[in-house]
Amino acid sequence: MDLQLTGKTAVVTGGSKGIGLAVVRTLLAEGMRVVTGSRTITAELKETEAVPVTVDLTTAGGPARLIESAVAELGGIDLLVNNVGVGDTDDFAKGVRFNLLELPDDAWEHTFNLHFYSALRASRAALPSLIERRGTIINVSSVGARAAAAGPANYNVSKAALNALTKVISEQFGGQGVRAVTVSSGPVSTGVWTDPDGFVGRMAREQGLPHEVFMEQLISASGVTTGRLAAPEEVAQLIAFLASPVNITGSEHLIDGGMIKHV
């Protein structure tokens, strides 16, 4: 299937690993030119043909600097994938362990800077080019936005805000040819789940359980109908399809193995 992406340009935030790296690889395979921004440039990212930019996207000026670098490199932007997220395992764990009375302001601020403000700032910086090229913004969210009471509260609330941002962009700039779409994943086989020192691995040690056993228990308890983690490549394939010239905007697309049960 030809997605008609050959020769187009993309910016992917957080493209050094996990879902972001899979998106970079998939878009390159579809013939796109890609610039990606992250705090570190991994060996796996260096093996791709993407142009990496070292940048801290949680800072006020980081996203704009990435977009400026991308425009200089690519000449313009057809697609922005706001993917960066999770970050440090300790920060992620705070949202699980602490309730609203215990979770400090700096935890909320860091989480919103990473998951919401990075996307807002990158979108704002990229919109002039996206309007000119009738481009697309894809925000990578989480099913946690629909289940705010479960899991890291600050993370889930920030993702709910990101979902709302998609709607705002779609409504405000759809008339100028810009599409905005949300992709919400359930459990994905990234380091958060599979790395022994990742969030799930550390929780398993605290519970005195083997990593694999604890992971299977979490998947079951989460209500994942398929009984397995999604692969980052599966999320990337959905993103590539939504980046193609289809009449889809303002909507959320789940890739959660059936975790969300309500209509």
Tab-separated table of C-alpha atoms in Angstrom:
chain	number	residue	atom	x	y	z
A	1	MET	CA	0.000	0.000	0.000
A	2	ASP	CA	1.449	3.343	-1.082
A	3	LEU	CA	0.875	5.876	1.695
A	4	GLN	CA	1.963	8.745	-0.581
A	5	LEU	CA	4.588	9.934	1.883
A	6	THR	CA	7.633	9.701	-0.405
A	7	GLY	CA	9.557	12.962	-0.523
A	8	LYS	CA	7.640	14.531	2.345
A	9	THR	CA	9.264	15.749	5.565
A	10	ALA	CA	8.693	14.908	9.214
A	11	VAL	CA	9.768	15.952	12.697
A	12	VAL	CA	9.536	13.320	15.431
A	13	THR	CA	10.089	14.249	19.062
A	14	GLY	CA	11.693	11.645	21.299
A	15	GLY	CA	12.949	9.555	18.394
A	16	SER	CA	15.950	7.969	20.094
A	17	LYS	CA	14.193	4.854	21.404
A	18	GLY	CA	10.886	3.063	21.899
A	19	ILE	CA	7.876	4.218	19.918
A	20	GLY	CA	9.722	7.276	18.630
A	21	LEU	CA	12.545	5.218	17.124
A	22	ALA	CA	10.012	2.879	15.507
A	23	VAL	CA	8.215	5.904	14.033
A	24	VAL	CA	11.485	7.284	12.666
A	25	ARG	CA	12.316	3.967	11.003
A	26	THR	CA	8.813	3.544	9.585
A	27	LEU	CA	8.614	7.048	8.130
A	28	LEU	CA	12.057	6.682	6.571
A	29	ALA	CA	10.968	3.380	5.024
A	30	GLU	CA	7.978	5.231	3.537
A	31	GLY	CA	10.382	7.613	1.799
A	32	MET	CA	10.132	10.584	4.152
A	33	ARG	CA	12.995	12.791	5.279
A	34	VAL	CA	13.064	12.906	9.070
A	35	VAL	CA	14.503	15.164	11.756
A	36	THR	CA	14.194	13.995	15.340
A	37	GLY	CA	14.910	15.650	18.681
A	38	SER	CA	15.869	14.068	22.001
A	39	ARG	CA	18.218	14.588	24.921
A	40	THR	CA	20.473	11.737	23.779
A	41	ILE	CA	21.341	10.206	20.428
A	42	THR	CA	21.336	6.447	20.755
A	43	ALA	CA	23.394	4.017	18.692
A	44	GLU	CA	20.136	2.731	17.162
A	45	LEU	CA	19.142	6.226	16.042
A	46	LYS	CA	22.596	6.831	14.547
A	47	GLU	CA	22.074	3.764	12.362
A	48	THR	CA	19.105	5.429	10.661
A	49	GLU	CA	19.173	8.177	8.052
A	50	ALA	CA	17.302	10.585	10.299
A	51	VAL	CA	18.916	13.888	11.240
A	52	PRO	CA	19.211	13.960	15.048
A	53	VAL	CA	19.043	17.144	17.100
A	54	THR	CA	20.166	17.069	20.721
A	55	VAL	CA	17.612	19.089	22.651
A	56	ASP	CA	15.803	19.126	25.986
A	57	LEU	CA	12.150	19.370	24.987
A	58	THR	CA	11.019	20.080	28.568
A	59	THR	CA	12.568	23.555	28.396
A	60	ALA	CA	10.652	26.584	27.198
A	61	GLY	CA	12.882	27.100	24.162
A	62	GLY	CA	13.724	23.485	23.326
A	63	PRO	CA	10.800	22.640	21.008
A	64	ALA	CA	11.168	25.849	18.982
A	65	ARG	CA	14.889	25.186	18.553
A	66	LEU	CA	14.115	21.715	17.236
A	67	ILE	CA	11.591	23.079	14.741
A	68	GLU	CA	14.000	25.802	13.622
A	69	SER	CA	16.687	23.177	13.028
A	70	ALA	CA	14.211	21.001	11.139
A	71	VAL	CA	13.052	23.818	8.859
A	72	ALA	CA	16.664	24.717	8.115
A	73	GLU	CA	17.450	21.081	7.287
A	74	LEU	CA	14.255	20.109	5.471
A	75	GLY	CA	13.038	23.388	3.998
A	76	GLY	CA	9.616	22.876	5.570
A	77	ILE	CA	7.551	20.433	7.597
A	78	ASP	CA	4.740	18.189	6.353
A	79	LEU	CA	4.332	16.139	9.530
A	80	LEU	CA	4.972	16.691	13.229
A	81	VAL	CA	4.783	13.676	15.543
A	82	ASN	CA	4.702	14.785	19.180
A	83	ASN	CA	5.899	11.566	20.780
A	84	VAL	CA	8.356	12.428	23.546
A	85	GLY	CA	7.259	11.099	26.909
A	86	VAL	CA	7.622	9.093	30.138
A	87	GLY	CA	11.214	10.204	30.747
A	88	ASP	CA	12.846	9.290	34.049
A	89	THR	CA	11.455	6.196	35.760
A	90	ASP	CA	11.578	7.850	39.190
A	91	ASP	CA	9.373	10.693	38.009
A	92	PHE	CA	6.919	8.225	36.497
A	93	ALA	CA	6.848	6.200	39.719
A	94	LYS	CA	5.980	9.226	41.856
A	95	GLY	CA	2.642	9.546	40.097
A	96	VAL	CA	1.795	5.952	41.032
A	97	ARG	CA	2.991	5.993	44.624
A	98	PHE	CA	1.686	9.394	45.720
A	99	ASN	CA	-1.847	10.774	45.853
A	100	LEU	CA	-2.833	14.402	45.230
A	101	LEU	CA	-1.945	15.430	48.772
A	102	GLU	CA	1.530	13.923	48.451
A	103	LEU	CA	2.547	14.591	44.841
A	104	PRO	CA	4.515	17.877	44.808
A	105	ASP	CA	4.119	20.699	42.321
A	106	ASP	CA	7.495	20.038	40.692
A	107	ALA	CA	6.370	16.514	39.723
A	108	TRP	CA	3.303	17.943	38.018
A	109	GLU	CA	5.336	20.693	36.347
A	110	HIS	CA	7.954	18.310	34.994
A	111	THR	CA	5.316	15.893	33.709
A	112	PHE	CA	3.339	18.632	31.966
A	113	ASN	CA	6.501	20.141	30.476
A	114	LEU	CA	7.417	16.762	29.016
A	115	HIS	CA	4.043	15.496	27.807
A	116	PHE	CA	1.942	18.595	27.185
A	117	TYR	CA	3.993	21.766	26.882
A	118	SER	CA	6.596	20.133	24.623
A	119	ALA	CA	3.785	19.265	22.183
A	120	LEU	CA	2.114	22.660	22.508
A	121	ARG	CA	5.378	24.512	21.912
A	122	ALA	CA	6.496	22.279	19.032
A	123	SER	CA	3.075	22.572	17.388
A	124	ARG	CA	3.040	26.327	17.760
A	125	ALA	CA	6.507	26.611	16.217
A	126	ALA	CA	5.703	24.215	13.367
A	127	LEU	CA	2.257	25.544	12.448
A	128	PRO	CA	3.411	28.243	9.975
A	129	SER	CA	5.180	25.588	7.912
A	130	LEU	CA	2.352	23.071	8.374
A	131	ILE	CA	-0.221	25.646	7.210
A	132	GLU	CA	1.882	26.411	4.150
A	133	ARG	CA	2.169	22.692	3.282
A	134	ARG	CA	-1.283	21.622	4.522
A	135	GLY	CA	0.439	19.276	6.930
A	136	THR	CA	-0.443	17.046	9.856
A	137	ILE	CA	0.184	16.904	13.600
A	138	ILE	CA	-0.025	13.526	15.336
A	139	ASN	CA	0.018	13.564	19.131
A	140	VAL	CA	1.058	10.311	20.800
A	141	SER	CA	-1.086	9.959	23.908
A	142	SER	CA	-2.095	7.089	26.163
A	143	VAL	CA	-5.218	5.205	27.195
A	144	GLY	CA	-4.333	6.549	30.642
A	145	ALA	CA	-6.061	9.763	29.562
A	146	ARG	CA	-9.337	7.810	29.637
A	147	ALA	CA	-8.535	6.176	32.967
A	148	ALA	CA	-7.148	9.085	34.921
A	149	ALA	CA	-7.721	7.454	38.312
A	150	ALA	CA	-5.511	4.463	37.459
A	151	GLY	CA	-1.740	4.690	37.221
A	152	PRO	CA	0.371	7.874	37.422
A	153	ALA	CA	-2.130	10.667	38.024
A	154	ASN	CA	0.062	13.488	36.730
A	155	TYR	CA	0.955	11.505	33.588
A	156	ASN	CA	-2.675	10.603	32.850
A	157	VAL	CA	-3.914	14.150	33.365
A	158	SER	CA	-1.174	15.534	31.106
A	159	LYS	CA	-2.208	13.079	28.391
A	160	ALA	CA	-5.852	14.130	28.757
A	161	ALA	CA	-4.700	17.713	28.176
A	162	LEU	CA	-2.769	16.539	25.109
A	163	ASN	CA	-5.928	14.915	23.715
A	164	ALA	CA	-7.757	18.214	24.141
A	165	LEU	CA	-4.922	20.035	22.373
A	166	THR	CA	-5.444	17.814	19.332
A	167	LYS	CA	-9.074	18.926	19.160
A	168	VAL	CA	-8.118	22.593	19.501
A	169	ILE	CA	-5.542	22.413	16.701
A	170	SER	CA	-7.956	20.549	14.447
A	171	GLU	CA	-10.724	23.087	14.962
A	172	GLN	CA	-8.587	26.215	14.768
A	173	PHE	CA	-6.461	25.264	11.761
A	174	GLY	CA	-8.499	22.651	9.883
A	175	GLY	CA	-9.843	25.329	7.574
A	176	GLN	CA	-6.262	26.073	6.557
A	177	GLY	CA	-5.591	22.470	5.637
A	178	VAL	CA	-3.900	21.272	8.831
A	179	ARG	CA	-5.027	17.946	10.282
A	180	ALA	CA	-4.464	16.961	13.919
A	181	VAL	CA	-4.912	13.407	15.228
A	182	THR	CA	-4.316	11.581	18.513
A	183	VAL	CA	-2.880	8.060	18.740
A	184	SER	CA	-3.425	6.532	22.181
A	185	SER	CA	-1.533	3.384	23.058
A	186	GLY	CA	-2.032	0.877	25.817
A	187	PRO	CA	0.907	-1.179	27.112
A	188	VAL	CA	3.745	-1.188	24.569
A	189	SER	CA	6.927	-3.272	24.638
A	190	THR	CA	9.270	-0.387	25.368
A	191	GLY	CA	11.786	-0.090	28.187
A	192	VAL	CA	9.065	1.007	30.618
A	193	TRP	CA	7.703	-2.536	30.428
A	194	THR	CA	10.589	-4.724	29.262
A	195	ASP	CA	13.763	-3.248	30.767
A	196	PRO	CA	14.661	-4.947	34.095
A	197	ASP	CA	15.546	-1.475	35.413
A	198	GLY	CA	12.459	0.123	33.895
A	199	PHE	CA	9.294	1.050	35.749
A	200	VAL	CA	7.634	-2.394	35.591
A	201	GLY	CA	10.889	-4.219	36.312
A	202	ARG	CA	11.477	-2.146	39.429
A	203	MET	CA	7.918	-2.682	40.597
A	204	ALA	CA	8.384	-6.437	40.117
A	205	ARG	CA	11.473	-6.417	42.343
A	206	GLU	CA	9.612	-4.467	45.016
A	207	GLN	CA	6.847	-7.094	44.918
A	208	GLY	CA	9.386	-9.929	45.050
A	209	LEU	CA	8.152	-11.373	41.742
A	210	PRO	CA	9.955	-12.360	38.535
A	211	HIS	CA	9.749	-9.600	35.957
A	212	GLU	CA	7.875	-11.689	33.373
A	213	VAL	CA	5.343	-12.958	35.918
A	214	PHE	CA	4.602	-9.480	37.242
A	215	MET	CA	4.331	-8.099	33.702
A	216	GLU	CA	1.785	-10.760	32.754
A	217	GLN	CA	-0.215	-9.983	35.894
A	218	LEU	CA	-0.293	-6.281	35.026
A	219	ILE	CA	-1.395	-6.947	31.453
A	220	SER	CA	-4.191	-9.195	32.721
A	221	ALA	CA	-5.266	-6.725	35.404
A	222	SER	CA	-5.315	-3.924	32.814
A	223	GLY	CA	-7.916	-5.817	30.823
A	224	VAL	CA	-5.880	-6.153	27.628
A	225	THR	CA	-8.092	-8.465	25.557
A	226	THR	CA	-5.282	-9.708	23.319
A	227	GLY	CA	-3.195	-10.608	26.370
A	228	ARG	CA	-0.019	-9.076	24.999
A	229	LEU	CA	1.935	-5.857	24.701
A	230	ALA	CA	1.741	-3.937	21.456
A	231	ALA	CA	5.010	-3.662	19.540
A	232	PRO	CA	6.386	-0.158	18.928
A	233	GLU	CA	6.323	-0.976	15.216
A	234	GLU	CA	2.553	-1.521	15.381
A	235	VAL	CA	2.066	1.944	16.847
A	236	ALA	CA	4.381	3.370	14.193
A	237	GLN	CA	2.382	1.725	11.394
A	238	LEU	CA	-0.804	3.353	12.674
A	239	ILE	CA	0.938	6.726	12.824
A	240	ALA	CA	2.227	6.334	9.255
A	241	PHE	CA	-1.278	5.549	8.004
A	242	LEU	CA	-2.735	8.585	9.767
A	243	ALA	CA	0.053	10.719	8.282
A	244	SER	CA	-1.039	9.720	4.773
A	245	PRO	CA	-3.520	11.974	2.928
A	246	VAL	CA	-6.729	10.705	4.528
A	247	ASN	CA	-9.777	12.730	5.573
A	248	ILE	CA	-9.246	12.100	9.306
A	249	THR	CA	-8.817	14.897	11.820
A	250	GLY	CA	-9.667	15.772	15.409
A	251	SER	CA	-10.091	12.118	16.378
A	252	GLU	CA	-8.409	9.701	18.783
A	253	HIS	CA	-7.220	6.300	17.564
A	254	LEU	CA	-6.633	3.546	20.122
A	255	ILE	CA	-4.006	0.821	19.827
A	256	ASP	CA	-4.524	-0.845	23.188
A	257	GLY	CA	-5.267	-4.519	22.569
A	258	GLY	CA	-8.857	-3.985	23.661
A	259	MET	CA	-7.997	-2.438	27.015
A	260	ILE	CA	-10.626	0.321	26.782
A	261	LYS	CA	-14.008	-1.382	27.004
A	262	HIS	CA	-16.514	1.477	26.878
A	263	VAL	CA	-17.927	2.931	23.680
